[in-house]
């Protein structure tokens, strides 16, 4: 049984993989341009990070470690914070992080997203859902070991303090799932004792969440 939980206007436009190639490309360019690094004067120091393949490694500083200590972004590694591509883009958008290449050249958002999509073709759809959940105050982490995209913790709960409440699958509105695939996702949630959320990103840049649960008639 699917329960529609909420629908929200995303702060940036979603990349809708529609049949219209021209519309898709122009929309993608517009969307990426809207994800700007908005540095705010007089606020927290901007942290530097280096793009290293599928991760971004921050400098070793108190400000960088605050990403993890305060909001559980990334993982700690020798005093630095290792961020996923999704986490790093979110912090770039918030004006908290500047990413450079190995050569020290600043990586602009458009170039960053292009590189990320080469690593992960579904990157933008996943990012829209990731950003939406973070903006709502939830801590959202990868859930690869559960066979899902993300695990989501209740507000105020950090990983290690309690178990995640949901596992979530970001899905483009135009994509399709077979009943076998849908059932498999339900089984994953059931076996891990978590609730299943489907985050549907539509062509109007909205994210709609459906909570899926088993029930017996």
CSV table of N, CA, C and O in Angstrom, one decimal, residues 14-135:
chain,number,residue,atom,x,y,z
A,14,UNK,N,14.7,20.3,-11.1
A,14,UNK,CA,15.1,18.9,-11.2
A,14,UNK,C,15.5,18.7,-12.7
A,14,UNK,O,14.9,19.3,-13.6
A,15,UNK,N,16.4,17.8,-12.9
A,15,UNK,CA,16.8,17.4,-14.3
A,15,UNK,C,15.8,16.3,-14.7
A,15,UNK,O,16.0,15.1,-14.3
A,16,UNK,N,14.8,16.6,-15.4
A,16,UNK,CA,13.8,15.6,-15.9
A,16,UNK,C,14.3,14.9,-17.1
A,16,UNK,O,14.5,15.6,-18.1
A,17,UNK,N,14.4,13.6,-17.1
A,17,UNK,CA,14.9,12.9,-18.2
A,17,UNK,C,13.7,12.6,-19.2
A,17,UNK,O,13.2,11.5,-19.3
A,18,UNK,N,13.2,13.6,-19.8
A,18,UNK,CA,12.0,13.5,-20.7
A,18,UNK,C,12.5,13.1,-22.1
A,18,UNK,O,13.6,13.3,-22.4
A,19,UNK,N,11.5,12.7,-22.9
A,19,UNK,CA,11.9,12.3,-24.3
A,19,UNK,C,12.4,13.5,-25.1
A,19,UNK,O,13.1,13.3,-26.1
A,20,UNK,N,12.1,14.7,-24.7
A,20,UNK,CA,12.5,15.9,-25.5
A,20,UNK,C,13.9,16.2,-25.1
A,20,UNK,O,14.2,16.8,-24.1
A,21,UNK,N,14.9,15.8,-26.0
A,21,UNK,CA,16.3,16.0,-25.7
A,21,UNK,C,16.6,17.5,-25.6
A,21,UNK,O,17.4,17.9,-24.8
A,22,UNK,N,16.1,18.3,-26.5
A,22,UNK,CA,16.4,19.7,-26.5
A,22,UNK,C,16.0,20.4,-25.3
A,22,UNK,O,16.7,21.2,-24.6
A,23,UNK,N,14.7,20.1,-24.9
A,23,UNK,CA,14.2,20.7,-23.7
A,23,UNK,C,15.0,20.3,-22.4
A,23,UNK,O,15.2,21.0,-21.5
A,24,UNK,N,15.4,19.0,-22.5
A,24,UNK,CA,16.1,18.4,-21.3
A,24,UNK,C,17.5,19.1,-21.2
A,24,UNK,O,17.8,19.5,-20.1
A,25,UNK,N,18.2,19.3,-22.3
A,25,UNK,CA,19.5,19.9,-22.2
A,25,UNK,C,19.4,21.4,-21.7
A,25,UNK,O,20.2,21.8,-20.9
A,26,UNK,N,18.5,22.1,-22.3
A,26,UNK,CA,18.4,23.5,-21.9
A,26,UNK,C,17.9,23.7,-20.5
A,26,UNK,O,18.4,24.6,-19.7
A,27,UNK,N,17.1,22.7,-20.0
A,27,UNK,CA,16.6,22.8,-18.6
A,27,UNK,C,17.7,22.4,-17.7
A,27,UNK,O,17.9,23.0,-16.6
A,28,UNK,N,18.6,21.5,-18.1
A,28,UNK,CA,19.7,21.1,-17.3
A,28,UNK,C,20.6,22.2,-17.1
A,28,UNK,O,21.1,22.5,-16.0
A,29,UNK,N,21.0,23.0,-18.2
A,29,UNK,CA,21.9,24.1,-18.0
A,29,UNK,C,21.3,25.1,-17.1
A,29,UNK,O,22.0,25.7,-16.3
A,30,UNK,N,20.0,25.4,-17.2
A,30,UNK,CA,19.3,26.4,-16.3
A,30,UNK,C,19.4,25.9,-14.9
A,30,UNK,O,19.6,26.7,-14.0
A,31,UNK,N,19.1,24.6,-14.7
A,31,UNK,CA,19.1,24.1,-13.3
A,31,UNK,C,20.5,24.2,-12.7
A,31,UNK,O,20.6,24.6,-11.5
A,32,UNK,N,21.5,23.8,-13.4
A,32,UNK,CA,22.9,23.8,-12.9
A,32,UNK,C,23.3,25.2,-12.5
A,32,UNK,O,23.9,25.5,-11.5
A,33,UNK,N,22.9,26.2,-13.4
A,33,UNK,CA,23.3,27.6,-13.1
A,33,UNK,C,22.7,28.1,-11.8
A,33,UNK,O,23.2,29.0,-11.2
A,34,UNK,N,21.5,27.5,-11.5
A,34,UNK,CA,20.8,28.0,-10.3
A,34,UNK,C,21.5,27.5,-9.0
A,34,UNK,O,21.2,27.9,-7.9
A,35,UNK,N,22.3,26.4,-9.2
A,35,UNK,CA,23.0,25.9,-8.0
A,35,UNK,C,24.3,26.6,-7.9
A,35,UNK,O,25.4,26.2,-8.3
A,36,UNK,N,24.3,27.8,-7.3
A,36,UNK,CA,25.4,28.7,-7.2
A,36,UNK,C,26.1,28.6,-5.8
A,36,UNK,O,25.4,28.3,-4.8
A,37,UNK,N,27.3,29.0,-5.7
A,37,UNK,CA,28.0,29.1,-4.5
A,37,UNK,C,27.7,30.5,-3.9
A,37,UNK,O,28.1,31.5,-4.4
A,38,UNK,N,26.8,30.5,-2.9
A,38,UNK,CA,26.4,31.8,-2.3
A,38,UNK,C,27.1,32.1,-1.0
A,38,UNK,O,26.6,31.9,0.1
A,39,UNK,N,28.3,32.7,-1.2
A,39,UNK,CA,29.1,33.0,0.0
A,39,UNK,C,28.5,34.2,0.7
A,39,UNK,O,28.2,35.2,0.1
A,40,UNK,N,28.3,34.1,2.0
A,40,UNK,CA,27.7,35.2,2.8
A,40,UNK,C,28.8,35.8,3.7
A,40,UNK,O,29.4,35.1,4.5
A,41,UNK,N,28.9,37.1,3.5
A,41,UNK,CA,29.9,37.8,4.3
A,41,UNK,C,29.6,37.8,5.8
A,41,UNK,O,28.4,37.9,6.1
A,42,UNK,N,30.6,37.7,6.6
A,42,UNK,CA,30.4,37.7,8.1
A,42,UNK,C,29.9,36.4,8.7
A,42,UNK,O,29.6,36.4,9.8
A,43,UNK,N,29.8,35.4,7.9
A,43,UNK,CA,29.3,34.1,8.4
A,43,UNK,C,30.5,33.1,8.5
A,43,UNK,O,31.7,33.6,8.5
A,44,UNK,N,30.3,31.9,8.7
A,44,UNK,CA,31.3,30.9,8.9
A,44,UNK,C,32.4,30.8,7.8
A,44,UNK,O,32.0,31.1,6.6
A,45,UNK,N,33.6,30.5,8.2
A,45,UNK,CA,34.7,30.4,7.2
A,45,UNK,C,34.4,29.4,6.2
A,45,UNK,O,33.9,28.3,6.4
A,46,UNK,N,34.7,29.7,4.9
A,46,UNK,CA,34.5,28.8,3.8
A,46,UNK,C,35.7,27.7,3.9
A,46,UNK,O,36.8,28.1,4.0
A,47,UNK,N,35.3,26.5,3.8
A,47,UNK,CA,36.3,25.4,3.8
A,47,UNK,C,36.7,25.0,2.4
A,47,UNK,O,35.9,25.0,1.5
A,48,UNK,N,38.0,24.6,2.3
A,48,UNK,CA,38.5,24.2,1.0
A,48,UNK,C,38.5,22.7,0.9
A,48,UNK,O,38.7,22.0,1.9
A,49,UNK,N,38.3,22.2,-0.3
A,49,UNK,CA,38.3,20.7,-0.5
A,49,UNK,C,38.8,20.4,-1.8
A,49,UNK,O,38.8,21.2,-2.7
A,50,UNK,N,39.3,19.2,-2.0
A,50,UNK,CA,39.9,18.7,-3.2
A,50,UNK,C,39.1,17.6,-3.8
A,50,UNK,O,38.7,16.6,-3.1
A,51,UNK,N,38.7,17.7,-5.1
A,51,UNK,CA,38.0,16.7,-5.8
A,51,UNK,C,38.9,15.5,-6.1
A,51,UNK,O,39.9,15.7,-6.8
A,52,UNK,N,38.5,14.4,-5.6
A,52,UNK,CA,39.4,13.2,-5.7
A,52,UNK,C,38.5,12.0,-6.2
A,52,UNK,O,38.1,11.2,-5.4
A,53,UNK,N,38.3,12.0,-7.5
A,53,UNK,CA,37.5,10.9,-8.1
A,53,UNK,C,36.0,11.0,-7.6
A,53,UNK,O,35.3,11.9,-8.0
A,54,UNK,N,35.6,10.0,-6.8
A,54,UNK,CA,34.2,9.9,-6.4
A,54,UNK,C,34.0,10.6,-5.0
A,54,UNK,O,32.9,10.5,-4.4
A,55,UNK,N,35.0,11.3,-4.5
A,55,UNK,CA,34.9,11.9,-3.2
A,55,UNK,C,35.5,13.3,-3.3
A,55,UNK,O,36.2,13.7,-4.2
A,56,UNK,N,35.2,14.1,-2.2
A,56,UNK,CA,35.9,15.4,-2.0
A,56,UNK,C,36.5,15.3,-0.6
A,56,UNK,O,35.8,15.0,0.4
A,57,UNK,N,37.8,15.6,-0.5
A,57,UNK,CA,38.5,15.6,0.8
A,57,UNK,C,38.8,17.0,1.2
A,57,UNK,O,39.4,17.8,0.5
A,58,UNK,N,38.3,17.3,2.4
A,58,UNK,CA,38.4,18.7,2.9
A,58,UNK,C,39.8,18.9,3.5
A,58,UNK,O,40.6,18.0,3.7
A,59,UNK,N,40.1,20.2,3.8
A,59,UNK,CA,41.3,20.6,4.5
A,59,UNK,C,41.1,20.0,6.0
A,59,UNK,O,40.0,19.7,6.4
A,60,UNK,N,42.2,20.1,6.7
A,60,UNK,CA,42.2,19.7,8.1
A,60,UNK,C,42.0,20.9,8.9
A,60,UNK,O,42.9,21.7,9.2
A,61,UNK,N,40.8,21.2,9.4
A,61,UNK,CA,40.5,22.4,10.2
A,61,UNK,C,39.3,22.1,11.0
A,61,UNK,O,38.5,21.2,10.8
A,62,UNK,N,39.1,23.0,12.1
A,62,UNK,CA,37.9,22.9,12.9
A,62,UNK,C,36.6,23.1,12.1
A,62,UNK,O,35.6,22.5,12.4
A,63,UNK,N,36.7,24.1,11.2
A,63,UNK,CA,35.5,24.4,10.4
A,63,UNK,C,35.1,23.2,9.6
A,63,UNK,O,33.9,22.9,9.4
A,64,UNK,N,36.1,22.5,9.0
A,64,UNK,CA,35.8,21.3,8.2
A,64,UNK,C,35.2,20.2,9.1
A,64,UNK,O,34.2,19.5,8.7
A,65,UNK,N,35.8,19.9,10.2
A,65,UNK,CA,35.3,18.9,11.1
A,65,UNK,C,34.0,19.2,11.6
A,65,UNK,O,33.2,18.3,12.0
A,66,UNK,N,33.6,20.5,11.7
A,66,UNK,CA,32.3,20.8,12.1
A,66,UNK,C,31.2,20.3,11.2
A,66,UNK,O,30.1,20.0,11.6
A,67,UNK,N,31.5,20.1,9.9
A,67,UNK,CA,30.6,19.5,8.9
A,67,UNK,C,30.1,18.1,9.5
A,67,UNK,O,28.9,17.8,9.5
A,68,UNK,N,31.1,17.4,10.0
A,68,UNK,CA,30.7,16.0,10.5
A,68,UNK,C,30.2,16.1,11.9
A,68,UNK,O,29.1,15.5,12.2
A,69,UNK,N,30.8,16.9,12.8
A,69,UNK,CA,30.4,16.9,14.2
A,69,UNK,C,29.0,17.5,14.4
A,69,UNK,O,28.2,17.0,15.2
A,70,UNK,N,28.6,18.5,13.6
A,70,UNK,CA,27.3,19.2,13.8
A,70,UNK,C,26.2,18.5,13.0
A,70,UNK,O,25.1,18.3,13.5
A,71,UNK,N,26.5,18.1,11.7
A,71,UNK,CA,25.4,17.6,10.9
A,71,UNK,C,25.7,16.3,10.2
A,71,UNK,O,25.0,15.9,9.3
A,72,UNK,N,26.8,15.7,10.6
A,72,UNK,CA,27.2,14.3,10.1
A,72,UNK,C,27.3,14.3,8.6
A,72,UNK,O,27.0,13.3,7.9
A,73,UNK,N,27.9,15.4,8.0
A,73,UNK,CA,28.3,15.3,6.6
A,73,UNK,C,29.6,14.5,6.5
A,73,UNK,O,30.6,14.8,7.3
A,74,UNK,N,29.7,13.5,5.6
A,74,UNK,CA,30.9,12.8,5.4
A,74,UNK,C,31.4,11.9,6.5
A,74,UNK,O,30.6,11.6,7.4
A,75,UNK,N,32.6,11.5,6.4
A,75,UNK,CA,33.3,10.7,7.5
A,75,UNK,C,34.6,11.3,7.8
A,75,UNK,O,35.3,11.9,6.9
A,76,UNK,N,35.1,11.2,9.0
A,76,UNK,CA,36.4,11.7,9.4
A,76,UNK,C,37.5,10.8,9.0
A,76,UNK,O,37.4,9.6,9.0
A,77,UNK,N,38.6,11.4,8.5
A,77,UNK,CA,39.7,10.7,8.0
A,77,UNK,C,41.0,11.5,8.2
A,77,UNK,O,41.3,12.5,7.5
A,78,UNK,N,41.7,11.1,9.3
A,78,UNK,CA,43.0,11.8,9.6
A,78,UNK,C,42.8,13.3,9.8
A,78,UNK,O,43.6,14.1,9.3
A,79,UNK,N,41.8,13.7,10.5
A,79,UNK,CA,41.5,15.1,10.8
A,79,UNK,C,40.8,15.8,9.7
A,79,UNK,O,40.4,17.0,9.9
A,80,UNK,N,40.7,15.2,8.5
A,80,UNK,CA,39.9,15.8,7.4
A,80,UNK,C,38.6,15.1,7.3
A,80,UNK,O,38.3,14.2,8.0
A,81,UNK,N,37.7,15.7,6.4
A,81,UNK,CA,36.4,15.1,6.2
A,81,UNK,C,36.3,14.6,4.8
A,81,UNK,O,36.5,15.4,3.9
A,82,UNK,N,35.9,13.4,4.6
A,82,UNK,CA,35.7,12.8,3.3
A,82,UNK,C,34.2,12.9,3.0
A,82,UNK,O,33.4,12.3,3.6
A,83,UNK,N,33.9,13.7,2.0
A,83,UNK,CA,32.5,14.0,1.6
A,83,UNK,C,32.2,13.2,0.3
A,83,UNK,O,33.0,13.0,-0.6
A,84,UNK,N,30.9,12.8,0.2
A,84,UNK,CA,30.4,12.2,-1.0
A,84,UNK,C,30.2,13.4,-2.0
A,84,UNK,O,30.2,14.5,-1.6
A,85,UNK,N,30.1,13.0,-3.3
A,85,UNK,CA,29.8,14.1,-4.3
A,85,UNK,C,28.6,14.8,-4.0
A,85,UNK,O,28.5,16.1,-4.2
A,86,UNK,N,27.5,14.2,-3.5
A,86,UNK,CA,26.3,14.8,-3.2
A,86,UNK,C,26.4,15.8,-2.0
A,86,UNK,O,26.0,16.9,-2.1
A,87,UNK,N,27.1,15.3,-1.0
A,87,UNK,CA,27.3,16.2,0.2
A,87,UNK,C,28.1,17.4,-0.2
A,87,UNK,O,27.8,18.5,0.3
A,88,UNK,N,29.2,17.2,-1.0
A,88,UNK,CA,30.0,18.3,-1.3
A,88,UNK,C,29.2,19.4,-2.1
A,88,UNK,O,29.4,20.6,-1.9
A,89,UNK,N,28.4,18.9,-3.1
A,89,UNK,CA,27.6,19.9,-3.9
A,89,UNK,C,26.7,20.7,-3.0
A,89,UNK,O,26.5,21.9,-3.2
A,90,UNK,N,26.1,20.0,-2.0
A,90,UNK,CA,25.1,20.7,-1.1
A,90,UNK,C,25.9,21.8,-0.4
A,90,UNK,O,25.4,22.9,-0.2
A,91,UNK,N,27.1,21.5,0.1
A,91,UNK,CA,27.8,22.5,0.9
A,91,UNK,C,28.4,23.6,0.0
A,91,UNK,O,28.5,24.7,0.4
A,92,UNK,N,28.6,23.3,-1.3
A,92,UNK,CA,29.0,24.3,-2.2
A,92,UNK,C,27.9,25.2,-2.4
A,92,UNK,O,28.0,26.5,-2.5
A,93,UNK,N,26.7,24.7,-2.6
A,93,UNK,CA,25.5,25.5,-2.8
A,93,UNK,C,25.2,26.4,-1.7
A,93,UNK,O,24.7,27.6,-1.8
A,94,UNK,N,25.5,25.9,-0.5
A,94,UNK,CA,25.3,26.7,0.7
A,94,UNK,C,26.4,27.7,1.0
A,94,UNK,O,26.3,28.5,2.0
A,95,UNK,N,27.4,27.7,0.2
A,95,UNK,CA,28.5,28.7,0.4
A,95,UNK,C,29.5,28.3,1.5
A,95,UNK,O,30.2,29.1,2.0
A,96,UNK,N,29.4,27.0,1.9
A,96,UNK,CA,30.3,26.6,3.0
A,96,UNK,C,31.6,25.9,2.5
A,96,UNK,O,32.5,25.6,3.2
A,97,UNK,N,31.6,25.5,1.2
A,97,UNK,CA,32.7,24.8,0.7
A,97,UNK,C,33.1,25.2,-0.7
A,97,UNK,O,32.3,25.5,-1.6
A,98,UNK,N,34.5,25.3,-0.9
A,98,UNK,CA,35.0,25.6,-2.3
A,98,UNK,C,35.8,24.4,-2.7
A,98,UNK,O,36.7,23.9,-1.9
A,99,UNK,N,35.6,23.8,-3.8
A,99,UNK,CA,36.3,22.6,-4.3
A,99,UNK,C,37.3,23.0,-5.4
A,99,UNK,O,37.0,23.8,-6.3
A,100,UNK,N,38.5,22.4,-5.3
A,100,UNK,CA,39.5,22.6,-6.3
A,100,UNK,C,39.9,21.3,-6.9
A,100,UNK,O,39.7,20.2,-6.3
A,101,UNK,N,40.6,21.3,-8.0
A,101,UNK,CA,41.2,20.1,-8.6
A,101,UNK,C,42.5,19.8,-7.9
A,101,UNK,O,43.0,20.6,-7.1
A,102,UNK,N,43.2,18.7,-8.3
A,102,UNK,CA,44.5,18.4,-7.8
A,102,UNK,C,45.5,19.5,-8.1
A,102,UNK,O,46.4,19.7,-7.3
A,103,UNK,N,45.3,20.2,-9.2
A,103,UNK,CA,46.3,21.2,-9.5
A,103,UNK,C,46.0,22.5,-8.8
A,103,UNK,O,46.7,23.5,-8.9
A,104,UNK,N,44.9,22.6,-8.0
A,104,UNK,CA,44.6,23.8,-7.2
A,104,UNK,C,43.6,24.7,-7.9
A,104,UNK,O,43.3,25.8,-7.4
A,105,UNK,N,43.2,24.3,-9.1
A,105,UNK,CA,42.2,25.2,-9.8
A,105,UNK,C,40.8,25.0,-9.3
A,105,UNK,O,40.4,23.9,-9.1
A,106,UNK,N,40.1,26.1,-9.1
A,106,UNK,CA,38.8,26.1,-8.5
A,106,UNK,C,37.8,25.3,-9.5
A,106,UNK,O,37.8,25.6,-10.7
A,107,UNK,N,37.0,24.4,-9.0
A,107,UNK,CA,36.0,23.7,-9.8
A,107,UNK,C,34.7,24.4,-9.7
A,107,UNK,O,34.1,24.5,-8.6
A,108,UNK,N,34.2,25.0,-10.8
A,108,UNK,CA,32.9,25.7,-10.8
A,108,UNK,C,31.8,24.6,-10.7
A,108,UNK,O,32.0,23.4,-11.1
A,109,UNK,N,30.6,25.1,-10.3
A,109,UNK,CA,29.5,24.1,-10.2
A,109,UNK,C,29.2,23.4,-11.4
A,109,UNK,O,28.9,22.2,-11.4
A,110,UNK,N,29.1,24.1,-12.6
A,110,UNK,CA,28.7,23.4,-13.8
A,110,UNK,C,29.7,22.3,-14.2
A,110,UNK,O,29.3,21.2,-14.6
A,111,UNK,N,31.0,22.6,-14.0
A,111,UNK,CA,32.0,21.5,-14.2
A,111,UNK,C,31.9,20.4,-13.2
A,111,UNK,O,32.1,19.2,-13.6
A,112,UNK,N,31.6,20.7,-12.0
A,112,UNK,CA,31.5,19.7,-10.9
A,112,UNK,C,30.4,18.8,-11.2
A,112,UNK,O,30.5,17.5,-11.2
A,113,UNK,N,29.2,19.3,-11.6
A,113,UNK,CA,28.1,18.5,-11.9
A,113,UNK,C,28.3,17.6,-13.1
A,113,UNK,O,27.9,16.4,-13.1
A,114,UNK,N,29.0,18.1,-14.1
A,114,UNK,CA,29.3,17.4,-15.3
A,114,UNK,C,30.2,16.2,-15.0
A,114,UNK,O,30.0,15.1,-15.4
A,115,UNK,N,31.2,16.4,-14.1
A,115,UNK,CA,32.1,15.3,-13.7
A,115,UNK,C,31.3,14.3,-12.9
A,115,UNK,O,31.5,13.1,-13.0
A,116,UNK,N,30.5,14.8,-12.0
A,116,UNK,CA,29.7,13.9,-11.1
A,116,UNK,C,28.8,13.0,-11.9
A,116,UNK,O,28.6,11.8,-11.6
A,117,UNK,N,28.2,13.5,-13.0
A,117,UNK,CA,27.3,12.8,-13.8
A,117,UNK,C,28.0,11.7,-14.6
A,117,UNK,O,27.4,10.7,-15.0
A,118,UNK,N,29.3,11.9,-14.9
A,118,UNK,CA,30.1,10.9,-15.5
A,118,UNK,C,30.3,9.7,-14.6
A,118,UNK,O,30.3,8.5,-15.0
A,119,UNK,N,30.4,10.0,-13.3
A,119,UNK,CA,30.6,8.9,-12.3
A,119,UNK,C,29.3,8.3,-12.1
A,119,UNK,O,29.2,7.0,-11.9
A,120,UNK,N,28.2,9.1,-12.0
A,120,UNK,CA,26.9,8.5,-11.7
A,120,UNK,C,25.8,9.2,-12.6
A,120,UNK,O,25.4,10.3,-12.3
A,121,UNK,N,25.3,8.5,-13.6
A,121,UNK,CA,24.4,9.1,-14.5
A,121,UNK,C,23.1,9.7,-13.9
A,121,UNK,O,22.5,10.6,-14.3
A,122,UNK,N,22.7,9.1,-12.8
A,122,UNK,CA,21.5,9.5,-12.1
A,122,UNK,C,21.8,10.5,-11.0
A,122,UNK,O,20.9,10.8,-10.1
A,123,UNK,N,22.9,11.1,-11.0
A,123,UNK,CA,23.4,12.0,-10.0
A,123,UNK,C,22.4,13.2,-9.7
A,123,UNK,O,22.1,13.4,-8.5
A,124,UNK,N,21.9,13.8,-10.7
A,124,UNK,CA,21.1,15.0,-10.5
A,124,UNK,C,19.8,14.7,-9.8
A,124,UNK,O,19.3,15.4,-8.9
A,125,UNK,N,19.1,13.6,-10.2
A,125,UNK,CA,17.9,13.2,-9.6
A,125,UNK,C,18.1,12.9,-8.1
A,125,UNK,O,17.3,13.3,-7.2
A,126,UNK,N,19.2,12.2,-7.9
A,126,UNK,CA,19.5,11.8,-6.5
A,126,UNK,C,19.8,13.1,-5.7
A,126,UNK,O,19.4,13.2,-4.5
A,127,UNK,N,20.5,14.0,-6.3
A,127,UNK,CA,20.8,15.2,-5.6
A,127,UNK,C,19.6,16.1,-5.2
A,127,UNK,O,19.5,16.6,-4.1
A,128,UNK,N,18.6,16.1,-6.1
A,128,UNK,CA,17.4,16.9,-5.8
A,128,UNK,C,16.7,16.3,-4.5
A,128,UNK,O,16.3,17.1,-3.7
A,129,UNK,N,16.7,15.0,-4.4
A,129,UNK,CA,16.0,14.4,-3.2
A,129,UNK,C,16.9,14.6,-2.0
A,129,UNK,O,16.4,14.9,-0.9
A,130,UNK,N,18.2,14.4,-2.2
A,130,UNK,CA,19.2,14.6,-1.1
A,130,UNK,C,19.1,16.0,-0.5
A,130,UNK,O,18.9,16.2,0.7
A,131,UNK,N,19.1,17.0,-1.4
A,131,UNK,CA,19.0,18.4,-1.0
A,131,UNK,C,17.7,18.7,-0.3
A,131,UNK,O,17.6,19.4,0.7
A,132,UNK,N,16.6,18.1,-0.8
A,132,UNK,CA,15.3,18.4,-0.2
A,132,UNK,C,15.2,17.8,1.2
A,132,UNK,O,14.7,18.5,2.1
A,133,UNK,N,15.7,16.6,1.4
A,133,UNK,CA,15.7,16.1,2.7
A,133,UNK,C,16.6,16.8,3.7
A,133,UNK,O,16.2,17.1,4.9
A,134,UNK,N,17.7,17.2,3.2
A,134,UNK,CA,18.6,18.0,4.1
A,134,UNK,C,18.0,19.4,4.4
A,134,UNK,O,18.1,19.8,5.6
A,135,UNK,N,17.4,20.0,3.5
A,135,UNK,CA,16.7,21.3,3.7
A,135,UNK,C,15.6,21.1,4.7
A,135,UNK,O,15.2,22.1,5.4
